[in-house]
C-alpha cells in the first residue's frame, strides 16, 4: 500500500466541518431521551430507567468523543492526536484520556446492565440465578463503578510509567517522516514496552468483558426459551421483542467498534503497510456509535416507533386514551330501571329471597 501523508492542518480543518454534524447528533440523542421517558410501557417497571441511563451515557459519550476529545490514532507509530475542544482549552492529556476511557466503558456497562435487568425480569422467583433486591443492588453498584477503581488507575499507571521523550526518540528513529506530527503538543506517544503492556491489558479486559456479555446474552435467551411453558404467548412475544432489540443495539455497538479495530489490526500486522496517520473519518465513525444506537431504538422498538409516528402526524402521543367501562354503564342502566322502594319493602324482599 502506498504511503499516505496526512497533515495536522488538514485533520483540524476536517474536524471543524465535522463539528457541524455533532449538533444534529446531540439533538437526536436528546430526542431519544424524551421518547424513552414518555413511550416506555409502564409494565416494564424499572427497565425504563435502565434504558434512560443507557441513552444519557450514550449522549454524553458521543458529545465528548466527537466534540471535546476526538482521538485520532497514528499508525504505525503508537500515538494519538487529540483535536477536540479540550485540546484547544489546554486540558491535560491524562484528563482527556481518563474521561474518554470512563465514558466509553460506562456506556457499554450501562447497556449490559439493561440486559442483566431484562434477564432478571424473565426469571422465576425461586430460580438459582434470581438475585434478591440487595444482591442485585450490590452487583449493579460494582458493575457501574468498576471503571473508576479498576480502569482509571491502570490508565494513570501507564501514563506515569511512560516517558514521552524516550517514546518520541523511538518513533523518530523509526519514522522520521512524521516528525512534525509527533512534535505536536496534543499528541500522546507510547514507549514500545509500555505500549505492549497497554495493548495486553486492553486485550485481557475486553476479552473478559466480552465473555461476560455473551454469557449474559446466552443465559437470558435460554431462560426466556425455558419460560415458554409458564408465560402466556403474548407476554413471551413481548419479552422476545425487547430482548431482540437489545441484541440489535449490541450488534450495532460492536460493528461500530470492530470496523476501526480491524483497520488498526491490519495496520499493525501488515509489514508493507505504512499509514502515517489514521483517517479522522474512521475516528468520527467510532465516536458516533450511540447516535446509531438511538436510530436503532427509534426504528426497531414498536412503542418508540409509534410514538415518533404520532409526533410526525402532529398528534399528542402523551395524551392518554380514555378507557371504556361498559360494565359500569350497564350497571347504571339497570339501576335506572329498578323502581325505588322504601327500607321496609327492601328488607321484606331480601328475607323472601333468602328462603330460595
mmCIF file of C-alpha atoms in Angstrom:
data_model
loop_
_atom_site.group_PDB
_atom_site.id
_atom_site.type_symbol
_atom_site.label_atom_id
_atom_site.label_comp_id
_atom_site.label_asym_id
_atom_site.label_seq_id
_atom_site.Cartn_x
_atom_site.Cartn_y
_atom_site.Cartn_z
ATOM 1 C CA UNK A 1 0.000 0.000 0.000
ATOM 2 C CA UNK A 2 1.316 3.445 -0.833
ATOM 3 C CA UNK A 3 2.497 5.730 1.915
ATOM 4 C CA UNK A 4 -0.154 8.199 2.986
ATOM 5 C CA UNK A 5 0.852 11.570 4.435
ATOM 6 C CA UNK A 6 -1.852 13.446 6.298
ATOM 7 C CA UNK A 7 -1.028 16.879 7.682
ATOM 8 C CA UNK A 8 -2.407 18.019 11.039
ATOM 9 C CA UNK A 9 -3.836 21.190 9.464
ATOM 10 C CA UNK A 10 -5.931 19.034 7.141
ATOM 11 C CA UNK A 11 -7.205 16.993 10.099
ATOM 12 C CA UNK A 12 -8.093 20.132 12.090
ATOM 13 C CA UNK A 13 -9.916 21.653 9.117
ATOM 14 C CA UNK A 14 -11.892 18.452 8.609
ATOM 15 C CA UNK A 15 -12.776 18.382 12.306
ATOM 16 C CA UNK A 16 -14.188 21.914 12.127
ATOM 17 C CA UNK A 17 -16.570 20.772 9.396
ATOM 18 C CA UNK A 18 -17.462 17.591 11.258
ATOM 19 C CA UNK A 19 -18.364 19.656 14.327
ATOM 20 C CA UNK A 20 -21.478 20.801 12.477
ATOM 21 C CA UNK A 21 -22.633 17.175 12.338
ATOM 22 C CA UNK A 22 -22.349 16.792 16.114
ATOM 23 C CA UNK A 23 -25.213 19.268 16.622
ATOM 24 C CA UNK A 24 -27.901 17.092 14.937
ATOM 25 C CA UNK A 25 -26.315 14.049 16.626
ATOM 26 C CA UNK A 26 -26.734 15.703 20.028
ATOM 27 C CA UNK A 27 -30.319 16.729 19.240
ATOM 28 C CA UNK A 28 -31.176 13.222 18.030
ATOM 29 C CA UNK A 29 -29.805 11.622 21.210
ATOM 30 C CA UNK A 30 -31.702 14.183 23.321
ATOM 31 C CA UNK A 31 -34.879 13.367 21.402
ATOM 32 C CA UNK A 32 -34.210 9.697 22.164
ATOM 33 C CA UNK A 33 -34.199 10.534 25.889
ATOM 34 C CA UNK A 34 -37.575 12.248 25.504
ATOM 35 C CA UNK A 35 -39.095 9.303 23.621
ATOM 36 C CA UNK A 36 -37.784 6.683 26.075
ATOM 37 C CA UNK A 37 -39.102 8.608 29.072
ATOM 38 C CA UNK A 38 -42.637 9.044 27.748
ATOM 39 C CA UNK A 39 -43.088 5.992 25.487
ATOM 40 C CA UNK A 40 -41.658 3.111 27.547
ATOM 41 C CA UNK A 41 -44.593 0.936 28.704
ATOM 42 C CA UNK A 42 -45.316 1.075 32.430
ATOM 43 C CA UNK A 43 -45.452 -2.702 32.787
ATOM 44 C CA UNK A 44 -41.693 -2.855 32.106
ATOM 45 C CA UNK A 45 -41.104 -1.262 35.510
ATOM 46 C CA UNK A 46 -37.509 -0.299 36.326
ATOM 47 C CA UNK A 47 -36.310 -1.330 32.867
ATOM 48 C CA UNK A 48 -37.344 2.156 31.730
ATOM 49 C CA UNK A 49 -34.700 3.726 33.969
ATOM 50 C CA UNK A 50 -32.022 1.365 32.658
ATOM 51 C CA UNK A 51 -32.901 2.462 29.139
ATOM 52 C CA UNK A 52 -32.697 6.108 30.214
ATOM 53 C CA UNK A 53 -29.252 5.524 31.751
ATOM 54 C CA UNK A 54 -28.035 3.898 28.525
ATOM 55 C CA UNK A 55 -29.347 6.780 26.425
ATOM 56 C CA UNK A 56 -27.974 9.503 28.721
ATOM 57 C CA UNK A 57 -24.492 7.969 28.902
ATOM 58 C CA UNK A 58 -24.557 7.446 25.144
ATOM 59 C CA UNK A 59 -25.439 11.115 24.651
ATOM 60 C CA UNK A 60 -22.516 12.191 26.858
ATOM 61 C CA UNK A 61 -20.183 9.699 25.197
ATOM 62 C CA UNK A 62 -20.898 10.891 21.650
ATOM 63 C CA UNK A 63 -20.753 14.562 22.609
ATOM 64 C CA UNK A 64 -17.415 14.293 24.428
ATOM 65 C CA UNK A 65 -15.793 11.960 21.917
ATOM 66 C CA UNK A 66 -16.900 13.921 18.832
ATOM 67 C CA UNK A 67 -16.573 17.498 20.102
ATOM 68 C CA UNK A 68 -14.484 17.613 23.284
ATOM 69 C CA UNK A 69 -11.840 14.898 22.791
ATOM 70 C CA UNK A 70 -11.911 13.085 19.387
ATOM 71 C CA UNK A 71 -8.739 10.956 19.462
ATOM 72 C CA UNK A 72 -7.091 10.334 16.071
ATOM 73 C CA UNK A 73 -4.674 7.358 16.298
ATOM 74 C CA UNK A 74 -1.469 7.491 14.294
ATOM 75 C CA UNK A 75 -0.054 4.402 12.580
ATOM 76 C CA UNK A 76 2.221 2.609 12.652
ATOM 77 C CA UNK A 77 3.645 4.759 15.452
ATOM 78 C CA UNK A 78 1.679 4.102 18.698
ATOM 79 C CA UNK A 79 0.452 7.653 19.236
ATOM 80 C CA UNK A 80 -2.832 9.528 19.486
ATOM 81 C CA UNK A 81 -3.636 13.097 18.446
ATOM 82 C CA UNK A 82 -6.364 14.868 20.460
ATOM 83 C CA UNK A 83 -8.034 17.592 18.399
ATOM 84 C CA UNK A 84 -11.235 18.350 20.307
ATOM 85 C CA UNK A 85 -12.348 21.369 22.308
ATOM 86 C CA UNK A 86 -10.409 20.269 25.395
ATOM 87 C CA UNK A 87 -7.138 20.345 23.446
ATOM 88 C CA UNK A 88 -7.859 23.945 22.408
ATOM 89 C CA UNK A 89 -8.601 24.862 26.031
ATOM 90 C CA UNK A 90 -5.330 23.341 27.222
ATOM 91 C CA UNK A 91 -6.800 20.449 29.222
ATOM 92 C CA UNK A 92 -4.090 17.927 30.117
ATOM 93 C CA UNK A 93 -3.873 14.777 28.028
ATOM 94 C CA UNK A 94 -4.211 12.480 31.043
ATOM 95 C CA UNK A 95 -7.581 14.106 31.851
ATOM 96 C CA UNK A 96 -8.737 13.640 28.261
ATOM 97 C CA UNK A 97 -7.603 10.005 28.207
ATOM 98 C CA UNK A 98 -9.264 9.267 31.562
ATOM 99 C CA UNK A 99 -12.542 10.945 30.589
ATOM 100 C CA UNK A 100 -12.598 9.235 27.202
ATOM 101 C CA UNK A 101 -11.985 5.800 28.767
ATOM 102 C CA UNK A 102 -14.537 6.295 31.535
ATOM 103 C CA UNK A 103 -17.414 7.491 29.338
ATOM 104 C CA UNK A 104 -16.824 4.852 26.690
ATOM 105 C CA UNK A 105 -16.741 1.958 29.161
ATOM 106 C CA UNK A 106 -19.675 3.323 31.193
ATOM 107 C CA UNK A 107 -21.855 3.424 28.084
ATOM 108 C CA UNK A 108 -21.160 -0.247 27.340
ATOM 109 C CA UNK A 109 -21.573 -1.127 31.035
ATOM 110 C CA UNK A 110 -24.996 0.557 31.098
ATOM 111 C CA UNK A 111 -26.121 -1.426 28.061
ATOM 112 C CA UNK A 112 -25.061 -4.682 29.706
ATOM 113 C CA UNK A 113 -26.833 -3.547 32.883
ATOM 114 C CA UNK A 114 -30.059 -3.233 30.890
ATOM 115 C CA UNK A 115 -29.583 -6.779 29.573
ATOM 116 C CA UNK A 116 -28.956 -8.008 33.130
ATOM 117 C CA UNK A 117 -32.171 -6.354 34.335
ATOM 118 C CA UNK A 118 -34.128 -7.878 31.454
ATOM 119 C CA UNK A 119 -32.699 -11.308 32.265
ATOM 120 C CA UNK A 120 -33.734 -10.956 35.906
ATOM 121 C CA UNK A 121 -37.249 -9.948 34.848
ATOM 122 C CA UNK A 122 -37.877 -13.219 32.987
ATOM 123 C CA UNK A 123 -36.560 -15.478 35.774
ATOM 124 C CA UNK A 124 -38.999 -17.149 38.186
ATOM 125 C CA UNK A 125 -38.733 -16.144 41.855
ATOM 126 C CA UNK A 126 -37.136 -19.395 43.053
ATOM 127 C CA UNK A 127 -34.604 -19.738 40.235
ATOM 128 C CA UNK A 128 -30.973 -20.191 41.351
ATOM 129 C CA UNK A 129 -29.858 -17.181 39.285
ATOM 130 C CA UNK A 130 -32.585 -14.863 40.577
ATOM 131 C CA UNK A 131 -30.970 -12.090 42.622
ATOM 132 C CA UNK A 132 -32.649 -10.567 45.626
ATOM 133 C CA UNK A 133 -33.051 -6.807 45.794
ATOM 134 C CA UNK A 134 -29.957 -6.277 47.959
ATOM 135 C CA UNK A 135 -27.741 -8.657 45.988
ATOM 136 C CA UNK A 136 -28.827 -7.123 42.677
ATOM 137 C CA UNK A 137 -28.141 -3.620 44.032
ATOM 138 C CA UNK A 138 -24.626 -4.555 45.211
ATOM 139 C CA UNK A 139 -23.895 -6.225 41.857
ATOM 140 C CA UNK A 140 -25.044 -3.195 39.894
ATOM 141 C CA UNK A 141 -23.086 -0.749 42.090
ATOM 142 C CA UNK A 142 -19.922 -2.795 41.480
ATOM 143 C CA UNK A 143 -20.687 -3.096 37.774
ATOM 144 C CA UNK A 144 -21.268 0.629 37.224
ATOM 145 C CA UNK A 145 -18.388 1.815 39.427
ATOM 146 C CA UNK A 146 -15.647 -0.642 38.451
ATOM 147 C CA UNK A 147 -14.195 1.657 35.732
ATOM 148 C CA UNK A 148 -13.371 4.183 38.464
ATOM 149 C CA UNK A 149 -11.378 1.855 40.717
ATOM 150 C CA UNK A 150 -10.113 -0.569 38.042
ATOM 151 C CA UNK A 151 -9.590 1.101 34.659
ATOM 152 C CA UNK A 152 -8.710 4.633 35.730
ATOM 153 C CA UNK A 153 -5.805 3.513 37.999
ATOM 154 C CA UNK A 154 -4.471 1.355 35.143
ATOM 155 C CA UNK A 155 -4.619 4.288 32.710
ATOM 156 C CA UNK A 156 -2.887 6.559 35.223
ATOM 157 C CA UNK A 157 -0.203 3.933 35.956
ATOM 158 C CA UNK A 158 0.540 3.565 32.239
ATOM 159 C CA UNK A 159 0.681 7.354 31.928
ATOM 160 C CA UNK A 160 3.118 7.590 34.863
ATOM 161 C CA UNK A 161 5.322 4.752 33.553
ATOM 162 C CA UNK A 162 5.536 6.222 30.065
ATOM 163 C CA UNK A 163 8.398 8.581 29.197
ATOM 164 C CA UNK A 164 7.278 10.649 26.218
ATOM 165 C CA UNK A 165 10.813 11.838 25.440
ATOM 166 C CA UNK A 166 12.019 8.253 25.117
ATOM 167 C CA UNK A 167 8.900 7.355 23.127
ATOM 168 C CA UNK A 168 9.443 10.338 20.824
ATOM 169 C CA UNK A 169 13.058 9.351 20.123
ATOM 170 C CA UNK A 170 11.996 5.748 19.435
ATOM 171 C CA UNK A 171 9.372 6.759 16.895
ATOM 172 C CA UNK A 172 11.518 9.435 15.226
ATOM 173 C CA UNK A 173 14.209 6.843 14.558
ATOM 174 C CA UNK A 174 11.635 4.500 13.044
ATOM 175 C CA UNK A 175 9.543 7.094 11.171
ATOM 176 C CA UNK A 176 11.460 10.346 10.609
ATOM 177 C CA UNK A 177 8.864 11.451 8.039
ATOM 178 C CA UNK A 178 6.281 12.142 10.776
ATOM 179 C CA UNK A 179 8.459 14.394 12.934
ATOM 180 C CA UNK A 180 6.074 17.341 12.550
ATOM 181 C CA UNK A 181 3.167 15.146 13.573
ATOM 182 C CA UNK A 182 4.826 13.736 16.696
ATOM 183 C CA UNK A 183 6.053 17.135 17.903
ATOM 184 C CA UNK A 184 2.505 18.445 18.294
ATOM 185 C CA UNK A 185 1.699 19.243 21.940
ATOM 186 C CA UNK A 186 -1.598 17.314 21.741
ATOM 187 C CA UNK A 187 -0.009 14.036 20.616
ATOM 188 C CA UNK A 188 0.360 11.256 23.200
ATOM 189 C CA UNK A 189 3.189 8.844 22.327
ATOM 190 C CA UNK A 190 3.772 5.466 23.992
ATOM 191 C CA UNK A 191 7.078 3.732 24.541
ATOM 192 C CA UNK A 192 7.397 0.345 22.905
ATOM 193 C CA UNK A 193 7.473 -1.562 26.227
ATOM 194 C CA UNK A 194 4.662 0.480 27.798
ATOM 195 C CA UNK A 195 2.613 0.185 24.622
ATOM 196 C CA UNK A 196 2.918 -3.611 24.733
ATOM 197 C CA UNK A 197 1.632 -3.636 28.331
ATOM 198 C CA UNK A 198 -1.192 -1.273 27.386
ATOM 199 C CA UNK A 199 -2.320 -3.425 24.441
ATOM 200 C CA UNK A 200 -2.104 -6.617 26.542
ATOM 201 C CA UNK A 201 -4.158 -5.023 29.342
ATOM 202 C CA UNK A 202 -6.852 -3.903 26.916
ATOM 203 C CA UNK A 203 -6.922 -7.337 25.283
ATOM 204 C CA UNK A 204 -7.398 -9.103 28.636
ATOM 205 C CA UNK A 205 -10.029 -6.649 29.854
ATOM 206 C CA UNK A 206 -12.124 -6.698 26.698
ATOM 207 C CA UNK A 207 -11.835 -10.490 26.480
ATOM 208 C CA UNK A 208 -13.294 -10.808 29.989
ATOM 209 C CA UNK A 209 -15.870 -8.153 29.154
ATOM 210 C CA UNK A 210 -16.885 -9.999 26.002
ATOM 211 C CA UNK A 211 -17.121 -13.302 27.892
ATOM 212 C CA UNK A 212 -19.484 -11.726 30.444
ATOM 213 C CA UNK A 213 -21.512 -10.160 27.654
ATOM 214 C CA UNK A 214 -22.010 -13.314 25.597
ATOM 215 C CA UNK A 215 -22.609 -15.395 28.718
ATOM 216 C CA UNK A 216 -25.319 -12.961 29.799
ATOM 217 C CA UNK A 217 -26.918 -12.913 26.356
ATOM 218 C CA UNK A 218 -26.932 -16.703 26.006
ATOM 219 C CA UNK A 219 -28.296 -17.189 29.526
ATOM 220 C CA UNK A 220 -31.057 -14.584 29.059
ATOM 221 C CA UNK A 221 -32.236 -16.022 25.748
ATOM 222 C CA UNK A 222 -32.048 -19.595 27.105
ATOM 223 C CA UNK A 223 -34.062 -18.636 30.192
ATOM 224 C CA UNK A 224 -36.712 -16.986 28.053
ATOM 225 C CA UNK A 225 -36.986 -20.154 25.958
ATOM 226 C CA UNK A 226 -37.465 -22.217 29.132
ATOM 227 C CA UNK A 227 -40.271 -19.926 30.312
ATOM 228 C CA UNK A 228 -42.433 -20.525 27.246
ATOM 229 C CA UNK A 229 -44.476 -23.112 29.180
ATOM 230 C CA UNK A 230 -45.138 -20.699 32.060
ATOM 231 C CA UNK A 231 -45.847 -17.448 30.209
ATOM 232 C CA UNK A 232 -48.744 -16.523 28.027
ATOM 233 C CA UNK A 233 -47.973 -16.296 24.330
ATOM 234 C CA UNK A 234 -48.454 -12.511 24.384
ATOM 235 C CA UNK A 235 -46.095 -11.973 27.341
ATOM 236 C CA UNK A 236 -43.491 -14.264 25.811
ATOM 237 C CA UNK A 237 -43.764 -12.411 22.498
ATOM 238 C CA UNK A 238 -43.240 -9.036 24.206
ATOM 239 C CA UNK A 239 -40.184 -10.274 26.116
ATOM 240 C CA UNK A 240 -38.693 -11.719 22.941
ATOM 241 C CA UNK A 241 -39.163 -8.450 21.081
ATOM 242 C CA UNK A 242 -37.467 -6.365 23.783
ATOM 243 C CA UNK A 243 -34.540 -8.780 24.087
ATOM 244 C CA UNK A 244 -34.222 -8.894 20.293
ATOM 245 C CA UNK A 245 -33.990 -5.108 20.195
ATOM 246 C CA UNK A 246 -31.344 -5.108 22.932
ATOM 247 C CA UNK A 247 -29.379 -7.628 20.878
ATOM 248 C CA UNK A 248 -29.628 -5.306 17.867
ATOM 249 C CA UNK A 249 -28.253 -2.417 19.912
ATOM 250 C CA UNK A 250 -25.301 -4.562 20.958
ATOM 251 C CA UNK A 251 -24.664 -5.706 17.392
ATOM 252 C CA UNK A 252 -24.613 -2.078 16.219
ATOM 253 C CA UNK A 253 -22.249 -1.161 19.054
ATOM 254 C CA UNK A 254 -19.820 -3.941 18.189
ATOM 255 C CA UNK A 255 -19.912 -3.118 14.480
ATOM 256 C CA UNK A 256 -19.005 0.481 15.306
ATOM 257 C CA UNK A 257 -16.118 -0.845 17.402
ATOM 258 C CA UNK A 258 -14.965 -3.569 15.046
ATOM 259 C CA UNK A 259 -14.684 -1.511 11.853
ATOM 260 C CA UNK A 260 -11.927 0.776 13.228
ATOM 261 C CA UNK A 261 -10.364 -2.039 15.278
ATOM 262 C CA UNK A 262 -9.985 -4.317 12.253
ATOM 263 C CA UNK A 263 -8.231 -1.486 10.452
ATOM 264 C CA UNK A 264 -5.941 -0.977 13.481
ATOM 265 C CA UNK A 265 -5.017 -4.667 13.401
ATOM 266 C CA UNK A 266 -4.316 -4.532 9.664
ATOM 267 C CA UNK A 267 -2.033 -1.546 10.188
ATOM 268 C CA UNK A 268 -0.084 -3.333 12.922
ATOM 269 C CA UNK A 269 0.157 -6.769 11.322
ATOM 270 C CA UNK A 270 0.815 -5.895 7.676
ATOM 271 C CA UNK A 271 4.549 -5.351 7.305
ATOM 272 C CA UNK A 272 4.344 -3.487 3.999
ATOM 273 C CA UNK A 273 1.617 -1.102 5.146
ATOM 274 C CA UNK A 274 2.806 2.326 6.254
ATOM 275 C CA UNK A 275 -0.092 4.592 7.022
ATOM 276 C CA UNK A 276 1.297 7.688 8.626
ATOM 277 C CA UNK A 277 -1.975 8.853 10.123
ATOM 278 C CA UNK A 278 -5.302 7.171 10.678
ATOM 279 C CA UNK A 279 -8.272 8.788 8.974
ATOM 280 C CA UNK A 280 -10.318 11.227 11.037
ATOM 281 C CA UNK A 281 -13.479 9.881 9.400
ATOM 282 C CA UNK A 282 -12.892 6.468 10.973
ATOM 283 C CA UNK A 283 -12.375 8.139 14.366
ATOM 284 C CA UNK A 284 -15.610 10.066 13.890
ATOM 285 C CA UNK A 285 -17.341 6.837 12.877
ATOM 286 C CA UNK A 286 -16.061 5.221 16.077
ATOM 287 C CA UNK A 287 -17.207 8.183 18.202
ATOM 288 C CA UNK A 288 -20.820 8.234 16.952
ATOM 289 C CA UNK A 289 -21.943 4.723 17.939
ATOM 290 C CA UNK A 290 -24.543 5.994 20.421
ATOM 291 C CA UNK A 291 -26.243 8.018 17.686
ATOM 292 C CA UNK A 292 -26.572 4.892 15.558
ATOM 293 C CA UNK A 293 -27.919 3.082 18.644
ATOM 294 C CA UNK A 294 -30.563 5.807 19.037
ATOM 295 C CA UNK A 295 -31.650 5.314 15.424
ATOM 296 C CA UNK A 296 -31.964 1.571 16.094
ATOM 297 C CA UNK A 297 -34.093 2.261 19.175
ATOM 298 C CA UNK A 298 -36.457 4.658 17.426
ATOM 299 C CA UNK A 299 -36.961 2.320 14.463
ATOM 300 C CA UNK A 300 -36.914 -1.206 15.948
ATOM 301 C CA UNK A 301 -38.867 -0.724 19.200
ATOM 302 C CA UNK A 302 -42.566 -0.743 18.318
ATOM 303 C CA UNK A 303 -43.658 1.595 21.125
ATOM 304 C CA UNK A 304 -40.955 4.143 20.334
ATOM 305 C CA UNK A 305 -41.640 3.972 16.600
ATOM 306 C CA UNK A 306 -45.365 4.504 17.121
ATOM 307 C CA UNK A 307 -44.616 7.440 19.448
ATOM 308 C CA UNK A 308 -42.458 9.081 16.766
ATOM 309 C CA UNK A 309 -45.070 8.486 14.050
ATOM 310 C CA UNK A 310 -47.729 10.127 16.203
ATOM 311 C CA UNK A 311 -45.465 13.153 16.575
ATOM 312 C CA UNK A 312 -44.965 13.252 12.813
ATOM 313 C CA UNK A 313 -48.755 13.153 12.339
ATOM 314 C CA UNK A 314 -48.980 16.159 14.716
ATOM 315 C CA UNK A 315 -50.865 14.114 17.302
ATOM 316 C CA UNK A 316 -50.326 14.284 21.037
ATOM 317 C CA UNK A 317 -48.577 10.987 21.877
ATOM 318 C CA UNK A 318 -48.524 11.685 25.624
ATOM 319 C CA UNK A 319 -52.297 12.123 25.948
ATOM 320 C CA UNK A 320 -53.826 9.022 27.473
ATOM 321 C CA UNK A 321 -56.847 7.483 25.839
ATOM 322 C CA UNK A 322 -59.977 7.237 27.927
ATOM 323 C CA UNK A 323 -60.664 3.680 28.938
ATOM 324 C CA UNK A 324 -64.144 2.410 28.183
ATOM 325 C CA UNK A 325 -66.061 0.950 31.102
ATOM 326 C CA UNK A 326 -69.064 -0.879 29.626
ATOM 327 C CA UNK A 327 -69.773 -2.765 32.860
ATOM 328 C CA UNK A 328 -70.238 0.446 34.809
ATOM 329 C CA UNK A 329 -72.606 1.860 32.184
ATOM 330 C CA UNK A 330 -74.672 -1.330 32.199
ATOM 331 C CA UNK A 331 -74.896 -1.175 35.960
ATOM 332 C CA UNK A 332 -76.141 2.394 35.786
ATOM 333 C CA UNK A 333 -78.740 1.437 33.184
ATOM 334 C CA UNK A 334 -80.069 -1.366 35.373
ATOM 335 C CA UNK A 335 -80.318 0.875 38.409
ATOM 336 C CA UNK A 336 -82.416 3.310 36.446
ATOM 337 C CA UNK A 337 -84.950 0.599 35.620
ATOM 338 C CA UNK A 338 -85.254 -0.714 39.194
ATOM 339 C CA UNK A 339 -88.133 1.062 40.969
ATOM 340 C CA UNK A 340 -87.339 2.777 44.223
ATOM 341 C CA UNK A 341 -88.665 1.071 47.356
ATOM 342 C CA UNK A 342 -88.611 2.031 50.976
ATOM 343 C CA UNK A 343 -86.448 0.340 53.593
ATOM 344 C CA UNK A 344 -89.173 -1.983 54.916
ATOM 345 C CA UNK A 345 -90.025 -3.158 51.405
ATOM 346 C CA UNK A 346 -86.380 -3.899 50.556
ATOM 347 C CA UNK A 347 -85.871 -5.827 53.774
ATOM 348 C CA UNK A 348 -89.021 -7.849 53.122
ATOM 349 C CA UNK A 349 -87.780 -8.715 49.611
ATOM 350 C CA UNK A 350 -84.375 -9.750 50.939
ATOM 351 C CA UNK A 351 -85.981 -12.034 53.573
ATOM 352 C CA UNK A 352 -88.214 -13.632 50.976
ATOM 353 C CA UNK A 353 -85.330 -14.251 48.566
ATOM 354 C CA UNK A 354 -83.177 -15.736 51.311
ATOM 355 C CA UNK A 355 -85.575 -18.672 51.527
ATOM 356 C CA UNK A 356 -84.616 -19.723 47.999
#
